[in-house]
């Protein structure tokens, strides 16, 4: 089975030569910790409204964090800053909520929404919304697969939610390049496809998130290379395929084939048990409605 | 399309019981197919049970002993700082080493492995569905069911493996919970409760019984409970959980029958295990599960169907890796017409709480019933030099003797090294040594084993 990246690259024509100058520039800014993860303006508005309203209950705030990949990533980044973490690394969203408490979480949400770069690339806006919707669905399926396997449910959810966190970073970073010439659009897509896993993984490492999470994000298109995180990366890859099939209303034959996905053996899930997850896919996909 | 493949022996399950059955069959030069559902041979013992939990336990013991032996000169850890992942970092290495060893052994002994989920088509024919979805049909003269068990779930306490967990999912946690409610007080519940209490988690144990591991000698469990309470664990006996629910923010609220509500970051449900029979279609083999969901077998491990055996957790207690191994050997030897293993009835048992507990032979109560009385010799670890040296003075060794005090019937230990110490008593029982042997022979000094001498002297001094 082709990886998702291979499928996309096959479908897109190669970019023009000028994209070659963007690759080393991005990597240099990544190494220097200068890349930023933007948030959609309407998401910011919604979170700001909820976080600044003292009547917003704790459950609602905790749910807000879970349903947007960019918000989740920024909350974890701030939670792991020296000011908030006090030497205790936060390793999941639930861990963050329970360790920080709701009052501190509210403060962090305000910080994040007031301080972060907004996503303003008009041409990529709809694409980013679809990406975030897909990430949320991937998180939901990764969580359920982990539950059936009795593995780290919180970690799997987070890996699913953040597996494409590198994409909005690259869209924002390449916005000027893309705007300079309409012919650059395909090149931006190819470069984003190429670098998003690496960029996402490096940023998660920079934010002191668990190594297994970074590896799962880095290798979600090629889990066999993830070494001791192969199981975690495979769960994300399978969840991503299930999410895509569900949200794009794939036919029954395509869905049934997922029950014998070649990566199931990487985390010891039998086809019969995977079939039970697939049978509940509509329910699972709707369980996290309210996201972007 | 599948063609039927013939073997002499089919073993379903690659855990301790299945492995030993397979290896015993290979010793007799039989063609053996071992069918395992997961990617690694070893069963839950290796992947989620014995090996990972004991590795974490060793880390907890090492940290605790270091603090005790340095008299607080070093601050080893602050409970807020240490992520569970770092404490578990050796687990992968330990598991891999064990898997590699077992894989090599099975390969060396020429056991044919098949990865898939087996079900009975008839008493001696199995359908195996592989990971790819393909099926194959295999048949054999002897079939051994060694599919193990999984944690029992109840309708009142829904397990989500995220906030409310069982022993299979619990060690997948990425961080040390600040607080933990443990439902149950059996072996697994007590082991995990003691490990996490030693690591600094605030633990509350809830059980209907009045003490943990209640099937063991009450003197032993009294020492255990005392130690657990000293580490801040609360034992709520005579009660049970009627509901548990995640509050959507930061805690699970467990409501007890008494009306009390216990709040904790995580809940571990450890209220027994049930046999993995669901996928086997045992009815096609002419078998049915008993009222407890287990398979009934005779003393040789044979079911009601000749040539079909069951070993390990599927047949119920003691449900230990050591007993499963012995059952596997015993069953296969019977199936092959070989004499049973020697001393198969003298199995030691150990509970890997902190402190450990172990025993072999008759308990004091069993001795009183069987012999009309018992003379018991005791040694507490604060009577032993090594106990003080190792800062491990909380412990007790009991020699259970017949009423004359001249025949050793059983040995029971709680304290550091109990699981190792018990083997001295096991050998004495096998060799039918009198308790005087512990006094007349020399032990190294200073060792915990000297407790045998102290306990023997205690008993001998009170002989009628």
Short mmCIF file of C-alpha atoms in Angstrom, two decimals, chain A residues 58-59 62-63 66 86-89 91-92 94-95 97-102 143 146-154 157 210-212 259-261 264-273, chain B residues 37-40 44 47-48 80-81 83 85 115-117 129-133 150-151 159-163 165-166 168-169 172-178 246-251 265-266 279:
data_model
loop_
_atom_site.label_atom_id
_atom_site.label_comp_id
_atom_site.label_asym_id
_atom_site.label_seq_id
_atom_site.Cartn_x
_atom_site.Cartn_y
_atom_site.Cartn_z
CA UNK A 58 -14.31 23.45 33.26
CA UNK A 59 -15.53 20.69 30.98
CA UNK A 62 -11.00 21.10 28.65
CA UNK A 63 -12.95 20.13 25.54
CA UNK A 66 -8.88 18.79 22.66
CA UNK A 86 8.32 23.71 37.20
CA UNK A 87 10.39 20.80 35.99
CA UNK A 88 7.46 18.46 35.38
CA UNK A 89 7.11 17.72 31.65
CA UNK A 91 3.00 14.55 28.17
CA UNK A 92 -0.65 14.69 27.15
CA UNK A 94 -5.21 15.26 30.01
CA UNK A 95 -1.97 15.46 31.92
CA UNK A 97 -5.43 19.74 32.42
CA UNK A 98 -5.05 17.72 35.60
CA UNK A 99 -1.62 19.10 36.53
CA UNK A 100 -2.27 22.74 35.71
CA UNK A 101 -5.83 22.99 36.91
CA UNK A 102 -8.63 24.85 35.20
CA UNK A 143 -7.92 6.97 20.46
CA UNK A 146 -5.59 2.42 21.19
CA UNK A 147 -8.54 1.67 23.47
CA UNK A 148 -9.21 -1.64 21.72
CA UNK A 149 -5.49 -2.46 21.86
CA UNK A 150 -5.32 -1.31 25.49
CA UNK A 151 -2.42 0.99 24.70
CA UNK A 152 -1.75 4.59 25.72
CA UNK A 153 -5.07 6.19 24.79
CA UNK A 154 -4.08 9.78 25.69
CA UNK A 157 -5.21 10.80 20.68
CA UNK A 210 7.39 12.92 24.56
CA UNK A 211 9.82 11.30 22.19
CA UNK A 212 7.30 8.67 21.14
CA UNK A 259 -9.97 -4.34 8.47
CA UNK A 260 -6.91 -6.06 7.01
CA UNK A 261 -4.72 -2.95 6.82
CA UNK A 264 -2.41 -3.75 12.01
CA UNK A 265 0.24 -6.30 12.86
CA UNK A 266 2.52 -3.51 14.10
CA UNK A 267 0.27 -3.00 17.11
CA UNK A 268 -1.21 -6.49 17.33
CA UNK A 269 -4.76 -5.67 16.31
CA UNK A 270 -6.60 -8.60 14.79
CA UNK A 271 -8.78 -7.95 11.72
CA UNK A 272 -11.90 -8.98 13.66
CA UNK A 273 -11.19 -6.34 16.31
CA UNK B 37 -2.43 -14.36 18.03
CA UNK B 38 0.04 -11.57 18.76
CA UNK B 39 3.34 -10.60 17.20
CA UNK B 40 5.40 -11.87 20.09
CA UNK B 44 0.29 -11.42 28.43
CA UNK B 47 3.71 -8.04 27.08
CA UNK B 48 1.52 -6.56 29.77
CA UNK B 80 6.13 15.60 40.66
CA UNK B 81 9.17 15.34 38.44
CA UNK B 83 7.47 10.68 34.34
CA UNK B 85 8.06 6.69 30.95
CA UNK B 115 0.53 -16.16 13.87
CA UNK B 116 -3.23 -15.96 13.89
CA UNK B 117 -6.44 -16.46 15.81
CA UNK B 129 -7.35 -16.71 10.73
CA UNK B 130 -4.13 -14.86 10.08
CA UNK B 131 -3.48 -11.13 10.30
CA UNK B 132 -3.76 -10.82 6.53
CA UNK B 133 -7.27 -12.25 6.65
CA UNK B 150 -7.84 -11.05 30.39
CA UNK B 151 -9.01 -8.66 33.09
CA UNK B 159 -13.34 0.60 31.67
CA UNK B 160 -12.24 3.16 29.09
CA UNK B 161 -8.48 2.40 29.29
CA UNK B 162 -7.92 6.12 29.66
CA UNK B 163 -9.24 7.23 33.03
CA UNK B 165 -8.09 1.24 33.43
CA UNK B 166 -7.41 -2.43 33.88
CA UNK B 168 -3.61 -4.63 30.70
CA UNK B 169 -3.79 -0.92 29.93
CA UNK B 172 0.58 2.17 29.13
CA UNK B 173 0.23 5.33 31.24
CA UNK B 174 2.76 7.94 30.23
CA UNK B 175 2.91 9.66 33.59
CA UNK B 176 2.79 8.80 37.26
CA UNK B 177 -0.70 9.57 38.52
CA UNK B 178 -0.89 11.76 41.58
CA UNK B 246 -14.72 10.58 34.74
CA UNK B 247 -15.80 14.12 35.62
CA UNK B 248 -14.75 15.46 32.25
CA UNK B 249 -11.96 17.56 33.69
CA UNK B 250 -9.43 16.08 36.05
CA UNK B 251 -10.68 13.19 38.20
CA UNK B 265 -6.75 10.94 38.88
CA UNK B 266 -6.95 7.35 37.68
CA UNK B 279 -12.84 -16.70 19.86
#
